[in-house]
Amino acid sequence: MRNKETICVQGAYEPKVGEPRVAPIVQSTTFYYETLDQMADLFDLKADGFFYTRLANPTVDYLEKKVALLEDGSGAMACSSGMAATTLAILNVCNAGDNIVCSNAIYGGSYNLFSVTLKKYGIETKFINPDAPACEIEALIDDNTKVIFGETVANPNIIVLDFEKFSNIAKKYGILFFVDNTLSSPVLCQPKKYGANIILHSSSKYLDGHAVALGGVVVDCGNFEFKGNKRYPEFNTPDESYHGLVYADLGSTAFITKARAQMMRDMGAMMAPQNAFLTNLGMETLHLRMKKHAENAAVIARFLKDNPLVEWVKHPSLKEDPYYELGQKYLPNGSTGMMSFGLKGGLDVTKKFISNLKLIANVTHVADVRTSLLNPASTTHRQLPESALIEAGITPNLIRLSVGIESADDIIADIKNALSNL
């Protein structure tokens, strides 16, 4: 089973005779075993299975395996939200005194996590413009750098990450390369092909696709060598809480095993079975939806570009876009359903335009079947200081548009009407 279309529909779940055809919701916190030894082997990681849903659950397991298949990973861990996934993945390798080199063009919640919350616990983040030359990025790296972090398509700037540049630097210094693949999904981009080691998803977005199930997923690509890497001593020294297990000895599953055995065990940010069921259900049409999202976005980007009331438009499908070439290289199957644009006249005109819309909703969400938008400077990124907003390219008139799978004609008609009434 290698094709993404088939994995989306049937990946991971294989029912036996008499079992449900559809992956069921296992709504139980605990699981029965006959002997103490059977459970002891589970606690010691000597056997696979389920004993408590805070660590693993059959319904969640189906989803994890499906996402891992789509990303060609060695394993995955589903979390209660995208932010939980990012937090646990970072804490899996970073301690007080460590640092992260991170693109400054990332989701506002992630920026706040890195710049404010992690800083309180002694983990520093060094932000860099993703378009900076390699020498400037390398200048930020020191012996305590544990992660290089970026987004496939930056939210909300719609900047396409130069995978080759970042992955080459990560390999040169033996550093983990984390990529948030939320806004492209594994259907449009597979970061592992371009050097990513750990892939993150806010599954609440395109994976679910219907804005009904909060969640996040950490994927271990299984392509990073921890054995003997002095940057990651915790992977090369015995974990006394697991009878001296050395995670680096696990090879391709070292990262994801440690993440579940330590981070999820102690922090308990597991995805709920009901949300895993809904996300898995949504993913059965992911390959169909992503094609339509990308097609609609390309049409609407061209419409906006030609409208005299629009100051600028950002979408990689436009040949004039500065990220067109990178989009063609890394997103050959379509350039995401996300875009951003700005209206002439600044914030006041932007507010009026949004109020004039009827079909397109002003909501704090993106990447589902319904077209929506928001103004990041006054919502998702409003906690950022003005200097950080400027660095990230978030202007007061920036509108983040998440193009749905409705008729492109109807979406354009709604935008035309809102513009005509400014």
Short mmCIF file of N, CA, C and O in Angstrom, two decimals, residues 7 23 44 62 102 128 133 187 220 231 241 272-273 277 308 310 357 394 407:
data_model
loop_
_atom_site.label_atom_id
_atom_site.label_comp_id
_atom_site.label_asym_id
_atom_site.label_seq_id
_atom_site.Cartn_x
_atom_site.Cartn_y
_atom_site.Cartn_z
N ILE A 7 -3.80 5.02 1.12
CA ILE A 7 -3.47 5.16 2.54
C ILE A 7 -4.49 6.04 3.25
O ILE A 7 -4.94 5.73 4.35
N ALA A 23 -12.84 1.72 11.41
CA ALA A 23 -12.08 1.76 12.66
C ALA A 23 -12.96 2.29 13.80
O ALA A 23 -13.47 3.41 13.71
N ASP A 44 7.37 -2.07 30.66
CA ASP A 44 8.81 -2.07 30.40
C ASP A 44 9.14 -1.88 28.92
O ASP A 44 10.31 -1.98 28.53
N TYR A 62 -4.65 3.84 15.36
CA TYR A 62 -4.95 3.77 13.93
C TYR A 62 -4.56 5.07 13.23
O TYR A 62 -3.96 5.08 12.15
N CYS A 102 15.09 29.09 14.77
CA CYS A 102 13.72 29.00 14.25
C CYS A 102 13.42 30.10 13.24
O CYS A 102 13.81 31.26 13.42
N ILE A 128 15.18 33.72 12.96
CA ILE A 128 15.89 34.14 11.75
C ILE A 128 14.92 34.22 10.59
O ILE A 128 13.98 33.42 10.50
N PRO A 133 20.58 34.09 4.15
CA PRO A 133 21.58 33.18 3.59
C PRO A 133 22.03 32.16 4.63
O PRO A 133 21.95 32.40 5.84
N VAL A 187 -0.25 15.19 1.63
CA VAL A 187 -0.69 15.00 0.25
C VAL A 187 0.05 15.93 -0.70
O VAL A 187 0.45 15.55 -1.80
N ASP A 220 7.92 10.82 13.61
CA ASP A 220 9.36 10.54 13.59
C ASP A 220 9.69 9.97 12.22
O ASP A 220 9.19 8.91 11.84
N ARG A 231 25.35 15.88 20.96
CA ARG A 231 24.34 16.93 21.19
C ARG A 231 23.16 16.39 22.00
O ARG A 231 22.44 17.17 22.63
N SER A 241 14.24 5.34 34.61
CA SER A 241 12.81 5.11 34.80
C SER A 241 12.28 3.99 33.92
O SER A 241 11.14 3.57 34.06
N ALA A 272 -7.88 12.53 22.40
CA ALA A 272 -9.02 11.74 22.83
C ALA A 272 -9.45 10.77 21.73
O ALA A 272 -9.37 11.11 20.54
N PRO A 273 -9.90 9.57 22.07
CA PRO A 273 -10.34 8.60 21.06
C PRO A 273 -11.41 9.15 20.11
O PRO A 273 -11.36 8.89 18.91
N PHE A 277 -11.03 9.39 16.08
CA PHE A 277 -12.02 8.80 15.17
C PHE A 277 -12.46 9.82 14.12
O PHE A 277 -12.50 9.53 12.92
N PRO A 308 -8.13 46.04 -8.70
CA PRO A 308 -7.47 47.32 -8.40
C PRO A 308 -7.53 47.74 -6.93
O PRO A 308 -6.75 48.59 -6.50
N VAL A 310 -6.95 45.71 -4.46
CA VAL A 310 -6.04 44.83 -3.72
C VAL A 310 -4.61 45.33 -3.88
O VAL A 310 -4.13 45.53 -5.00
N LEU A 357 -18.57 40.62 4.14
CA LEU A 357 -18.62 39.26 3.61
C LEU A 357 -19.84 38.51 4.13
O LEU A 357 -20.26 38.69 5.27
N ILE A 394 4.02 40.78 9.11
CA ILE A 394 2.58 40.82 9.36
C ILE A 394 2.14 42.28 9.47
O ILE A 394 2.32 42.94 10.50
N SER A 407 -17.74 26.17 -4.43
CA SER A 407 -17.55 26.66 -5.79
C SER A 407 -16.66 27.89 -5.77
O SER A 407 -16.90 28.85 -5.01
#
